[in-house]
Short mmCIF file of C-alpha atoms in Angstrom, two decimals:
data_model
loop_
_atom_site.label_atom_id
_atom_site.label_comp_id
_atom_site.label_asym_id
_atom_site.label_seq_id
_atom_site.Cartn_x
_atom_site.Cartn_y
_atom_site.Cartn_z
CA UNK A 11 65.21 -69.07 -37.23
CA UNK A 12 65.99 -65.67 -38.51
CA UNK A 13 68.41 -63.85 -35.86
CA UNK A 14 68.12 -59.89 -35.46
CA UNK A 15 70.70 -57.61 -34.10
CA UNK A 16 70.24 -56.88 -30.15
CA UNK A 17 70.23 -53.19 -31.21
CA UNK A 18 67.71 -53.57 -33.46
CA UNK A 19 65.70 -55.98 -30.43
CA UNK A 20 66.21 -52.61 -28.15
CA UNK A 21 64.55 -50.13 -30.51
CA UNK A 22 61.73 -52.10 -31.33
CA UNK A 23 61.02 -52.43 -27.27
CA UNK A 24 61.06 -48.83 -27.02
CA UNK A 25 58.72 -48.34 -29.76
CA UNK A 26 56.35 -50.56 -27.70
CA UNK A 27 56.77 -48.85 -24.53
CA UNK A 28 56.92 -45.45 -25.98
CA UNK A 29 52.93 -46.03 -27.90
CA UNK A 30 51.73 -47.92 -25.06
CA UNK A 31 52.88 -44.43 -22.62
CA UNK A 32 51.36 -41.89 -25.00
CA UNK A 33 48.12 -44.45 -25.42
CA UNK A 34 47.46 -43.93 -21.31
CA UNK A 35 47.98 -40.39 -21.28
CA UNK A 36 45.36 -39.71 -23.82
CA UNK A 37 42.87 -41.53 -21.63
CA UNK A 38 42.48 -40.86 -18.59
CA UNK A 39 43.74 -37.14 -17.39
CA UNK A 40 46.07 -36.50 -14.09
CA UNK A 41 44.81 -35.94 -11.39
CA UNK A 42 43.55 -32.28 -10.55
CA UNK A 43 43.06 -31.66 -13.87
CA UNK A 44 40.05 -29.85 -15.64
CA UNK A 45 38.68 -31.35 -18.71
CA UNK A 46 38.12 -29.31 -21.41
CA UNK A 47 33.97 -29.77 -21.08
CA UNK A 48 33.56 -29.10 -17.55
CA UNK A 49 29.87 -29.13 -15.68
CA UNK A 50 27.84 -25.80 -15.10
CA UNK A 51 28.93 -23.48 -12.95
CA UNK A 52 26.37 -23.56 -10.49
CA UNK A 53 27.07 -19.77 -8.93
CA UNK A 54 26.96 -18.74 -12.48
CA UNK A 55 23.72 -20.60 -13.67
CA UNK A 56 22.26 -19.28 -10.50
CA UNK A 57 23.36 -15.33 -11.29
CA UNK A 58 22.01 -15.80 -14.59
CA UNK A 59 18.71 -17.16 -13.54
CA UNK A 60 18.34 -14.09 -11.06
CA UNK A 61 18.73 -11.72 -13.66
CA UNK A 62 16.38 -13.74 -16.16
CA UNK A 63 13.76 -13.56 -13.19
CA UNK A 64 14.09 -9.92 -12.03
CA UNK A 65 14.24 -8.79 -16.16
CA UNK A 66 10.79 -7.25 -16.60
CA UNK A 67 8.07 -8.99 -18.96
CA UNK A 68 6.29 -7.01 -21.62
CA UNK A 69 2.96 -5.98 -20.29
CA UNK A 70 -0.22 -7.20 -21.76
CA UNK A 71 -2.00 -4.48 -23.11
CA UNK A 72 -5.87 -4.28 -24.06
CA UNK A 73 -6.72 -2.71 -27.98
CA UNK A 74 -9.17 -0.10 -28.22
CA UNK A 75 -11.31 -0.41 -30.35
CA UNK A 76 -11.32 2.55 -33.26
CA UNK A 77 -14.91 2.33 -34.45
CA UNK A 78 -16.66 3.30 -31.59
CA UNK A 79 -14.72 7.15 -32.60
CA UNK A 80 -17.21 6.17 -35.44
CA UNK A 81 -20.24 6.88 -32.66
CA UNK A 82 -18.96 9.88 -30.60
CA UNK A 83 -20.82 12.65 -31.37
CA UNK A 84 -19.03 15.60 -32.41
CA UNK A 85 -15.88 14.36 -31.73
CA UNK A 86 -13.78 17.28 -32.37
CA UNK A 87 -14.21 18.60 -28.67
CA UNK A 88 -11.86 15.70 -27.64
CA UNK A 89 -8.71 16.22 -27.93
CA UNK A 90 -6.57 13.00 -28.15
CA UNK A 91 -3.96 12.64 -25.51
CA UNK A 92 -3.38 8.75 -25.36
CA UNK A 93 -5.06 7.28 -28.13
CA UNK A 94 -4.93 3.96 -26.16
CA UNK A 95 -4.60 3.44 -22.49
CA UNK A 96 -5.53 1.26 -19.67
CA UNK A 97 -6.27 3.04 -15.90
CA UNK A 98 -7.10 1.18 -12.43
CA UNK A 99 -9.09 3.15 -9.58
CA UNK A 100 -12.06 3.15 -7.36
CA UNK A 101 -15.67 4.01 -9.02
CA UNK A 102 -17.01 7.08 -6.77
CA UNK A 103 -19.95 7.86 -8.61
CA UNK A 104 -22.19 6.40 -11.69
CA UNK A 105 -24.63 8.32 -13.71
CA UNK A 106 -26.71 8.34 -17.16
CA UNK A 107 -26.60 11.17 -19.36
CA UNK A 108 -29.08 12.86 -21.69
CA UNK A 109 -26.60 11.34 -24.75
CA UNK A 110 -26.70 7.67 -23.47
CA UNK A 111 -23.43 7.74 -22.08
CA UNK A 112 -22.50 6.27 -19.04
CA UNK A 113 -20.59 9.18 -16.80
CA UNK A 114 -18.36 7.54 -13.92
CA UNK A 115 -16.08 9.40 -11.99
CA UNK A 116 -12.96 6.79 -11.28
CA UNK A 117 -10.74 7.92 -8.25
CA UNK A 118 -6.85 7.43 -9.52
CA UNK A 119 -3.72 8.75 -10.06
CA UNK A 120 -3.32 12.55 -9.77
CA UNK A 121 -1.22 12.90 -12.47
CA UNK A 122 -3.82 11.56 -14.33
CA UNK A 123 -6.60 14.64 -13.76
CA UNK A 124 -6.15 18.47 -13.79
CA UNK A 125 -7.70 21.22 -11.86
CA UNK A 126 -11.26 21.04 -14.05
CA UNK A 127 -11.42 17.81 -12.41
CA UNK A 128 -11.22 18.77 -8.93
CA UNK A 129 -13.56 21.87 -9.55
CA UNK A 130 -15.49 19.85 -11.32
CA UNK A 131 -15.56 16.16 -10.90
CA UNK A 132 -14.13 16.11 -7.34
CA UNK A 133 -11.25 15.32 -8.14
CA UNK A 134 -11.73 12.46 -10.04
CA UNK A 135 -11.07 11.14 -13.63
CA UNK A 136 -14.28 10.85 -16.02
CA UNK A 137 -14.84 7.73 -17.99
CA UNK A 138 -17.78 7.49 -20.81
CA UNK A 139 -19.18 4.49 -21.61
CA UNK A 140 -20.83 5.89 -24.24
CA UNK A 141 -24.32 5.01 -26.34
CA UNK A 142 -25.57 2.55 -23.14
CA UNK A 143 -28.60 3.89 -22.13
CA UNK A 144 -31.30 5.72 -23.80
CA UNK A 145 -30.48 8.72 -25.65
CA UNK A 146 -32.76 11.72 -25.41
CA UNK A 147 -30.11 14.20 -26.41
CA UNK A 148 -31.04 15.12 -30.06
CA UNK A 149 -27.57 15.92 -31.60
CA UNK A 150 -26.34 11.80 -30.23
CA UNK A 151 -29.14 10.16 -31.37
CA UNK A 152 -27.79 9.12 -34.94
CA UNK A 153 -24.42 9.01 -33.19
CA UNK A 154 -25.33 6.27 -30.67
CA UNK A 155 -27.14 3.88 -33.75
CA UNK A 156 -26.06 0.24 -33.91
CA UNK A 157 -23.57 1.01 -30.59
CA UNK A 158 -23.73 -2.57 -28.55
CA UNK A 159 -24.98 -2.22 -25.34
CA UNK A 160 -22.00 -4.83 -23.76
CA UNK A 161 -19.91 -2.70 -21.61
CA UNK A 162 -19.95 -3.71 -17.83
CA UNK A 163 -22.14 -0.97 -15.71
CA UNK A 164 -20.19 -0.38 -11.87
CA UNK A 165 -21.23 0.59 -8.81
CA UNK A 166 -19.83 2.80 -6.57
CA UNK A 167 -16.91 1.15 -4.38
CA UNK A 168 -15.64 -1.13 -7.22
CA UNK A 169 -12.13 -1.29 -7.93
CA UNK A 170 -12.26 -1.43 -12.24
CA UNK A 171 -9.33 -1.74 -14.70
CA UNK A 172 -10.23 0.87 -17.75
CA UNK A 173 -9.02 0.79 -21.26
CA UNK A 174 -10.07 3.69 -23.52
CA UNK A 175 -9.20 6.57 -25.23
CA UNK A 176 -7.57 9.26 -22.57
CA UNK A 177 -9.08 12.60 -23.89
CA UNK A 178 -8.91 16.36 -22.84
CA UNK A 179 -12.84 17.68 -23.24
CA UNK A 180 -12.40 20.83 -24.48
CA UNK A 181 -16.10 21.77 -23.89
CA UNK A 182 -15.94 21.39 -20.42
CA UNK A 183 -12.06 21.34 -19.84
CA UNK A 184 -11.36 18.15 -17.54
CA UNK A 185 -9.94 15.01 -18.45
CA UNK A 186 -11.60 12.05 -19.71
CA UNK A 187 -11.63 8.27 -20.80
CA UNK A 188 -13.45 8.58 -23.71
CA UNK A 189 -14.69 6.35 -24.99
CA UNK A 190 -14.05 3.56 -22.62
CA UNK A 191 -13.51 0.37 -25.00
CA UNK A 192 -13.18 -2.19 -21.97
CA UNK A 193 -14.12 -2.08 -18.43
CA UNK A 194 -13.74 -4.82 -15.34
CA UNK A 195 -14.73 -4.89 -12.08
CA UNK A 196 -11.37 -6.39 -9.96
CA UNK A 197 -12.65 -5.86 -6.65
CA UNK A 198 -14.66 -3.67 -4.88
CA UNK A 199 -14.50 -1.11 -1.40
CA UNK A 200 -17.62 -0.53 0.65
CA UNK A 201 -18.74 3.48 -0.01
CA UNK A 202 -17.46 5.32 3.06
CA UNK A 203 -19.96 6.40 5.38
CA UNK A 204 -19.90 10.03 5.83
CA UNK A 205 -21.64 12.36 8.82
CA UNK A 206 -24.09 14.45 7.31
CA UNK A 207 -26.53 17.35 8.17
CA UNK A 208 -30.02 17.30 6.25
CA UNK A 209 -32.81 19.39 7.62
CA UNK A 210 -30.77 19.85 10.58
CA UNK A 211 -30.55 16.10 11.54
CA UNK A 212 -27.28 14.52 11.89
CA UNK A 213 -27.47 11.22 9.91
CA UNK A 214 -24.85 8.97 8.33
CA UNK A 215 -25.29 8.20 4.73
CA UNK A 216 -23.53 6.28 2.12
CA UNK A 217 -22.73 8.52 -0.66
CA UNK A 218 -20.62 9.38 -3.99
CA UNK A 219 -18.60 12.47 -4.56
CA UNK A 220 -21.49 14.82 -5.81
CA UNK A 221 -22.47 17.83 -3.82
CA UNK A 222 -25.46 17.62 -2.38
CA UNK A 223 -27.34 21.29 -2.90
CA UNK A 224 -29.05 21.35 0.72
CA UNK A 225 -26.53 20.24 2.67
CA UNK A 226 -23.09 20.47 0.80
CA UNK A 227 -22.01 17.24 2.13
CA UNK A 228 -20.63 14.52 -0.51
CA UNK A 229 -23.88 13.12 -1.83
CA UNK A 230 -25.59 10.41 -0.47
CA UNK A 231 -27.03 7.03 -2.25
CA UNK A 232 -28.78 5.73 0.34
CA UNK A 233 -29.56 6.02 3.86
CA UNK A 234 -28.39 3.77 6.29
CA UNK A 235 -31.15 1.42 7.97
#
């Protein structure tokens, strides 16, 4: 049997002892001690979702559609504001027009209408659906040729969403939608019902903003029964 040294017995030993020490500190860390890939913070992850919630979205926003400019007729008394633009309100009034357009007055923002609008339109913005109804109006006749008739017709007391061209009318100096590309009905008020006199008989009448030339009142639709 080979005999070695007692010192040489002693090192060896602490060799051992020394690998097998540094071999359990590697694996398993003290305790109270953070390792290096810790979990989420969940105060953080929570922040962070709050401000990803509360960031505003991009809003979706309807095209117009650039032909029908191809069907206005003479075009150059609109003057372009907003080539593009989408409006909510409440339809006060619908009528036809000699040119086949569809004139509605849309209650909405102020901001939105100027003071030939409230001399003018009561008040309220003018949207042309234009080329959907006949056209008697000489100078819109070739105008109005091969215009779809697929716009949505409202009645008075809907709420609508508008998307059109927003135009100054230099002709008759209000503001306008003009022309309207898209229009949807998202709801809909019942028409006020406003005291009248006609022929010196009180009544109550549903009406739309247009002055009535008897009585001045806010025009009437249609009686009450």
């Amino acid at each position: 049997m080979t005999r070695y040294p007692v010192a040489v017995l002693a090192l060896a030993a602490a060799l051992v002892l020394a690998v097998a020490g540094c071999s359990s500190s590697t694996s398993h860390p003290a305790a109270g001690h953070t390792s290096a890939v810790s979990a989420p913070n969940p105060t953080a992850a929570s922040r962070a979702n709050a401000n990803a919630a509360s960031t505003p979205r991009p809003a979706h926003h309807h095209r117009c559609d650039a032909a029908l400019w191809q069907h206005v007729y003479h075009p150059d008394r609109l003057h372009v504001i907003h080539s593009c633009m989408t409006v909510r309100g409440r339809v006060d009034a619908v009528r036809q027009e000699p040119d086949g357009d569809l004139h509605i007055l849309l209650a909405t923002r102020p901001a939105l209408v100027n003071s030939a609008n409230v001399t003018d339109q009561h008040g309220d913005l003018v949207l042309e659906e234009i080329c959907q109804g006949p056209v008697t109006q000489t100078d819109a006749i070739d105008a109005c040729q091969g215009v779809p008739h697929n716009l949505t017709m409202p009645s008075a007391g809907d709420r609508v969403r508008v998307t059109g061209s927003y135009v100054l009318d230099a002709d008759h100096g209000w503001m306008e939608i003009h022309p309207v590309t898209k229009l949807t009905v998202i709801g809909h008020v019942a028409p006020a019902l406003a005291p009248c006199l006609v022929a010196g008989t009180a009544c109550a009448l549903r009406f739309a903003p247009v002055r009535s030339p008897v009585s001045g009142c806010r025009v009437v639709n249609a009686p009450l029964n």
